[in-house]
Each structure stands twice: as structure tokens, then as C-alpha cells.
Amino acid sequence: MKKSKGILALTITTFICTSLLYLVIKLVNI
Amino acid sequence: MKTIINGIIKENSIFVLALGLCSSLAVTTTFEKSYMMGICVLFVLIFSNLIVSIIKKLIPESVKIPVFIIIIATFVTIISLLLEKYIPNLFKSLGVYLSLITVNCIVLGRALQLASKKSVSESILDAIGIGLGYTLALMLIGFIREILGNNTLTIMNDISSLTGYKLVFKNILPSKIFPINIFINPSGAFITIGCLMALFNSRRKHESN
């Protein structure tokens, strides 16, 4: 249970951070 | 306000806590590089502390460090991409030290020690204080090293692609003695930081007495 919660937290953080990066790249036209 | 002043003086990351010395030794060869590095660290500190303090309750203890590193690395990547696009000269001269902000003890330490325990406003104020303290310390070191080691003061050179202005003072000190090349070398950085650290701490002790 604890292990899956950790993996879930990591996955969600990675997804949010990647989306944020994608947004910045699109906005700034890099 | 007290938290900000505390971060600048009492808990100054370079002169008191002696954290993040690697980048401060490497990038303080010119005044411009020093303050730009400080601004980058300030940006990363504020945003990473903000996100960490918002999501602190959702992260299990066992994955705290990997999650924090992902968050910090995201903001470091954002600032690297922005610098690469708008100030490419500065991006080249800061080089690997820009990416190394990710593993800077100040940023990770603050996220682990403070932002994951305190409220959003408190952790942002702390990030501003610590970031300003780091920036001011780098500016002081860069100012001394560039003047003594190069006999110049670069305020705007690499960032002229963004601002449109160039501001470089040359031959500030008598050219018979200066520049003293050792101050541009890493050994000169150690000497400068050591002297400033001693001065800063003696002044701090004097005031606390």
C-alpha cells in the first residue's frame, strides 16, 4: 500500500512537471 | 520581513551556512555572472518552495527526495531554456553551473527542511530571504574578484541581447599594481570567500554580544 502510494506520487509529479515544461516550451516558442 | 532579513544575515547561505560554495567559486569571475546566477537561484528557490509547500501532505516520506528533485529540476530546465533563448551568451558562460542548481544544497536543503514542514507564505518568504542572501553574497564576491583580478567591472555585457545596453567599466584601479591574476583563479575565490566569511562572522558575533 505504502509502496504504491509512493509510486503514484512520483508518477503524478513527473506528469505535472513534464506538462509544465511542455507549456513553457509552447508559450515561449523554443 | 523578519524572515527575509534572517535569510540574508543570520542564515546567509554562503557566509554562515557555507552551502552552495561550488557554484559560488566558479561563477563569480565577473560581477554580471554573479548576480545573474543569484537571480536564477532565487527564481528556482521561490517556485520550488511554493510547489513543495503546496503538495507536502500528498507526498509519502519515502519518496520525498526524488519528488523534490523532479520539481527543482523542472524549474532549472525552465530557466535554462529561457536563458538559452533570450540571453545565449550568458547561458554559454554560466555553462554547467546553471544545470547544477538542481543539486545545489541550498535549494534541496530548504525544500527538505522548511518548505515540506511550514505554510506556503512562510516558505515563500524564507525562499526570498535565502535567495536574496545568496545573490548579495555572490554579488559581493564577484565585485571584489573582478575588480582586483581583472581591473574591470562588468554590469551589462552578456545580457545586452536582452536589455540593449552594454555597461563595462575598465581600468578602475591603478594599472601599475592591478590586475592581480590570482583573484580570477579558483584559489583567489577561496581567499575572497574566506576573508569575507571571517569579516561577516566577526561582525555578526560583535552584534549579538
Tab-separated table of C-alpha atoms in Angstrom:
chain	number	residue	atom	x	y	z
A	1	MET	CA	0.000	0.000	0.000
A	2	LYS	CA	2.733	2.427	1.062
A	3	LYS	CA	4.894	1.500	-1.946
A	4	SER	CA	2.074	2.061	-4.449
A	5	LYS	CA	1.294	5.441	-2.855
A	6	GLY	CA	4.913	6.470	-3.352
A	7	ILE	CA	4.947	5.351	-6.974
A	8	LEU	CA	1.666	7.189	-7.575
A	9	ALA	CA	3.088	10.407	-6.061
A	10	LEU	CA	6.204	10.108	-8.236
A	11	THR	CA	4.165	9.469	-11.395
A	12	ILE	CA	1.815	12.382	-10.766
A	13	THR	CA	4.722	14.762	-10.038
A	14	THR	CA	6.556	13.661	-13.186
A	15	PHE	CA	3.377	14.133	-15.262
A	16	ILE	CA	2.691	17.616	-13.853
A	17	CYS	CA	6.326	18.722	-14.274
A	18	THR	CA	6.518	17.427	-17.848
A	19	SER	CA	3.245	19.194	-18.701
A	20	LEU	CA	4.599	22.418	-17.183
A	21	LEU	CA	7.758	22.136	-19.277
A	22	TYR	CA	5.721	21.431	-22.423
A	23	LEU	CA	3.578	24.503	-21.693
A	24	VAL	CA	6.639	26.734	-21.249
A	25	ILE	CA	8.233	25.418	-24.456
A	26	LYS	CA	4.997	26.061	-26.401
A	27	LEU	CA	4.467	29.508	-24.859
A	28	VAL	CA	7.989	30.772	-25.415
A	29	ASN	CA	8.357	29.116	-28.811
A	30	ILE	CA	11.684	27.477	-28.084
B	1	MET	CA	10.141	40.939	6.854
B	2	LYS	CA	11.947	39.330	9.788
B	3	THR	CA	12.165	36.030	7.875
B	4	ILE	CA	13.690	37.779	4.857
B	5	ILE	CA	16.310	39.639	6.926
B	6	ASN	CA	17.018	36.404	8.811
B	7	GLY	CA	17.741	34.668	5.470
B	8	ILE	CA	20.035	37.468	4.349
B	9	ILE	CA	22.073	37.958	7.538
B	10	LYS	CA	21.611	35.293	10.239
B	11	GLU	CA	21.280	32.330	7.883
B	12	ASN	CA	23.251	33.635	4.911
B	13	SER	CA	23.785	30.532	2.797
B	14	ILE	CA	27.393	31.298	1.836
B	15	PHE	CA	28.918	33.220	4.733
B	16	VAL	CA	27.111	31.493	7.626
B	17	LEU	CA	25.813	28.097	6.462
B	18	ALA	CA	28.640	27.607	3.882
B	19	LEU	CA	26.255	25.948	1.422
B	20	GLY	CA	26.395	26.133	-2.382
B	21	LEU	CA	30.068	27.062	-2.381
B	22	CYS	CA	30.880	25.110	-5.569
B	23	SER	CA	28.909	27.353	-7.895
B	24	SER	CA	29.856	30.464	-5.973
B	25	LEU	CA	33.547	29.719	-6.521
B	26	ALA	CA	33.051	29.035	-10.214
B	27	VAL	CA	30.722	31.752	-11.456
B	28	THR	CA	31.963	34.777	-9.532
B	29	THR	CA	34.687	35.701	-12.016
B	30	THR	CA	32.580	38.646	-13.212
B	31	PHE	CA	30.006	40.784	-11.431
B	32	GLU	CA	27.404	40.194	-14.160
B	33	LYS	CA	27.642	36.391	-13.973
B	34	SER	CA	27.402	36.563	-10.177
B	35	TYR	CA	24.168	38.496	-9.993
B	36	MET	CA	22.569	36.579	-12.854
B	37	MET	CA	23.378	33.268	-11.146
B	38	GLY	CA	21.870	34.667	-7.952
B	39	ILE	CA	18.686	35.649	-9.791
B	40	CYS	CA	18.416	32.151	-11.326
B	41	VAL	CA	18.792	30.514	-7.884
B	42	LEU	CA	16.230	32.949	-6.443
B	43	PHE	CA	13.732	32.002	-9.171
B	44	VAL	CA	14.231	28.267	-8.633
B	45	LEU	CA	14.067	28.612	-4.829
B	46	ILE	CA	10.826	30.591	-4.820
B	47	PHE	CA	8.954	28.338	-7.239
B	48	SER	CA	10.217	25.028	-5.880
B	49	ASN	CA	9.419	26.090	-2.290
B	50	LEU	CA	5.959	27.189	-3.410
B	51	ILE	CA	5.143	23.872	-5.091
B	52	VAL	CA	6.702	21.760	-2.338
B	53	SER	CA	4.771	23.572	0.397
B	54	ILE	CA	1.506	23.155	-1.541
B	55	ILE	CA	1.864	19.408	-2.131
B	56	LYS	CA	3.743	18.497	1.078
B	57	LYS	CA	0.875	16.496	2.582
B	58	LEU	CA	0.408	14.359	-0.542
B	59	ILE	CA	3.989	13.073	-0.691
B	60	PRO	CA	4.923	9.966	1.333
B	61	GLU	CA	8.127	10.222	3.386
B	62	SER	CA	9.901	7.505	1.340
B	63	VAL	CA	9.753	9.381	-1.996
B	64	LYS	CA	10.263	12.919	-0.687
B	65	ILE	CA	13.756	13.433	-2.132
B	66	PRO	CA	13.031	12.097	-5.674
B	67	VAL	CA	9.822	14.170	-5.897
B	68	PHE	CA	11.618	17.331	-4.719
B	69	ILE	CA	14.434	16.768	-7.199
B	70	ILE	CA	11.916	16.388	-10.060
B	71	ILE	CA	10.238	19.673	-9.048
B	72	ILE	CA	13.553	21.541	-8.711
B	73	ALA	CA	14.879	20.099	-11.992
B	74	THR	CA	11.734	21.297	-13.789
B	75	PHE	CA	12.319	24.892	-12.740
B	76	VAL	CA	16.031	24.672	-13.510
B	77	THR	CA	15.153	23.383	-17.002
B	78	ILE	CA	12.672	26.237	-17.472
B	79	ILE	CA	15.246	28.866	-16.521
B	80	SER	CA	17.902	27.168	-18.716
B	81	LEU	CA	15.556	27.181	-21.732
B	82	LEU	CA	14.630	30.822	-21.170
B	83	LEU	CA	18.273	31.866	-20.808
B	84	GLU	CA	19.262	29.855	-23.883
B	85	LYS	CA	16.630	31.644	-25.925
B	86	TYR	CA	16.879	35.221	-24.640
B	87	ILE	CA	20.446	35.538	-23.252
B	88	PRO	CA	22.502	32.890	-25.133
B	89	ASN	CA	25.870	34.459	-24.221
B	90	LEU	CA	25.135	34.245	-20.518
B	91	PHE	CA	23.821	30.698	-20.951
B	92	LYS	CA	27.166	29.738	-22.508
B	93	SER	CA	29.269	31.469	-19.868
B	94	LEU	CA	27.320	30.030	-16.917
B	95	GLY	CA	27.583	26.618	-18.587
B	96	VAL	CA	27.173	23.530	-16.460
B	97	TYR	CA	26.740	25.529	-13.238
B	98	LEU	CA	23.256	26.545	-14.318
B	99	SER	CA	22.132	22.918	-14.519
B	100	LEU	CA	23.904	22.181	-11.254
B	101	ILE	CA	21.412	24.401	-9.391
B	102	THR	CA	19.293	21.211	-9.288
B	103	VAL	CA	21.679	19.623	-6.821
B	104	ASN	CA	22.534	22.840	-5.013
B	105	CYS	CA	22.418	22.197	-1.266
B	106	ILE	CA	20.577	25.455	-0.637
B	107	VAL	CA	17.609	24.628	-2.877
B	108	LEU	CA	17.267	20.985	-1.860
B	109	GLY	CA	18.009	21.724	1.803
B	110	ARG	CA	15.354	24.413	2.031
B	111	ALA	CA	12.777	22.193	0.305
B	112	LEU	CA	13.501	19.307	2.673
B	113	GLN	CA	13.918	21.235	5.911
B	114	LEU	CA	11.490	24.098	5.612
B	115	ALA	CA	9.050	24.007	2.699
B	116	SER	CA	7.942	20.445	3.487
B	117	LYS	CA	7.031	21.444	7.047
B	118	LYS	CA	5.821	25.038	7.043
B	119	SER	CA	2.985	27.005	5.439
B	120	VAL	CA	3.033	28.373	1.859
B	121	SER	CA	3.577	32.026	2.846
B	122	GLU	CA	6.329	31.178	5.337
B	123	SER	CA	8.227	29.024	2.838
B	124	ILE	CA	7.994	31.675	0.083
B	125	LEU	CA	9.291	34.383	2.460
B	126	ASP	CA	12.111	32.076	3.516
B	127	ALA	CA	12.960	31.390	-0.157
B	128	ILE	CA	13.086	35.133	-0.871
B	129	GLY	CA	15.339	35.734	2.140
B	130	ILE	CA	17.713	32.865	1.411
B	131	GLY	CA	17.773	33.661	-2.337
B	132	LEU	CA	18.490	37.344	-1.734
B	133	GLY	CA	21.198	36.449	0.783
B	134	TYR	CA	22.829	34.137	-1.786
B	135	THR	CA	22.526	36.756	-4.558
B	136	LEU	CA	24.009	39.541	-2.416
B	137	ALA	CA	26.854	37.287	-1.277
B	138	LEU	CA	27.650	36.298	-4.891
B	139	MET	CA	27.500	39.948	-5.971
B	140	LEU	CA	29.954	40.958	-3.260
B	141	ILE	CA	32.372	38.144	-4.131
B	142	GLY	CA	32.049	38.834	-7.879
B	143	PHE	CA	32.559	42.568	-7.369
B	144	ILE	CA	35.785	42.085	-5.387
B	145	ARG	CA	37.151	39.328	-7.660
B	146	GLU	CA	36.511	41.151	-10.906
B	147	ILE	CA	37.898	44.496	-9.768
B	148	LEU	CA	41.036	43.030	-8.193
B	149	GLY	CA	41.597	40.232	-10.688
B	150	ASN	CA	40.634	41.918	-13.955
B	151	ASN	CA	40.552	45.651	-13.128
B	152	THR	CA	37.132	45.882	-14.781
B	153	LEU	CA	33.506	45.904	-13.614
B	154	THR	CA	31.006	44.233	-15.953
B	155	ILE	CA	27.454	45.304	-15.150
B	156	MET	CA	25.859	44.531	-18.520
B	157	ASN	CA	27.668	42.698	-21.266
B	158	ASP	CA	26.264	39.228	-21.893
B	159	ILE	CA	22.736	40.374	-21.042
B	160	SER	CA	22.903	43.186	-23.636
B	161	SER	CA	20.974	40.915	-26.034
B	162	LEU	CA	18.007	41.353	-23.668
B	163	THR	CA	18.476	44.906	-22.372
B	164	GLY	CA	20.082	46.509	-25.444
B	165	TYR	CA	22.728	48.266	-23.319
B	166	LYS	CA	26.342	47.496	-22.553
B	167	LEU	CA	27.948	48.763	-19.360
B	168	VAL	CA	31.538	47.774	-18.643
B	169	PHE	CA	33.916	49.911	-16.565
B	170	LYS	CA	37.593	49.470	-17.356
B	171	ASN	CA	40.827	50.446	-15.539
B	172	ILE	CA	39.142	51.276	-12.241
B	173	LEU	CA	42.229	50.771	-10.066
B	174	PRO	CA	45.831	51.942	-10.774
B	175	SER	CA	47.108	49.785	-13.633
B	176	LYS	CA	50.632	49.570	-12.147
B	177	ILE	CA	49.518	47.116	-9.459
B	178	PHE	CA	46.239	45.717	-10.790
B	179	PRO	CA	45.016	43.285	-12.120
B	180	ILE	CA	46.224	40.640	-9.687
B	181	ASN	CA	45.534	37.479	-11.683
B	182	ILE	CA	45.185	35.163	-8.668
B	183	PHE	CA	41.744	36.622	-7.894
B	184	ILE	CA	40.335	35.300	-11.163
B	185	ASN	CA	41.628	31.772	-10.374
B	186	PRO	CA	39.772	29.385	-8.026
B	187	SER	CA	42.413	29.994	-5.347
B	188	GLY	CA	41.523	33.688	-5.419
B	189	ALA	CA	37.882	32.752	-4.933
B	190	PHE	CA	38.799	30.740	-1.825
B	191	ILE	CA	40.814	33.676	-0.435
B	192	THR	CA	37.992	36.136	-1.124
B	193	ILE	CA	35.280	33.920	0.367
B	194	GLY	CA	37.452	33.117	3.396
B	195	CYS	CA	38.149	36.787	4.142
B	196	LEU	CA	34.518	37.805	3.636
B	197	MET	CA	33.320	34.898	5.786
B	198	ALA	CA	35.647	35.941	8.623
B	199	LEU	CA	34.564	39.581	8.372
B	200	PHE	CA	30.870	38.676	8.210
B	201	ASN	CA	31.010	36.311	11.172
B	202	SER	CA	33.077	38.611	13.369
B	203	ARG	CA	30.589	41.410	12.696
B	204	ARG	CA	27.673	39.061	13.457
B	205	LYS	CA	29.230	37.922	16.745
B	206	HIS	CA	30.014	41.501	17.702
B	207	GLU	CA	26.377	42.476	17.129
B	208	SER	CA	24.982	39.502	19.062
B	209	ASN	CA	27.202	40.352	22.050
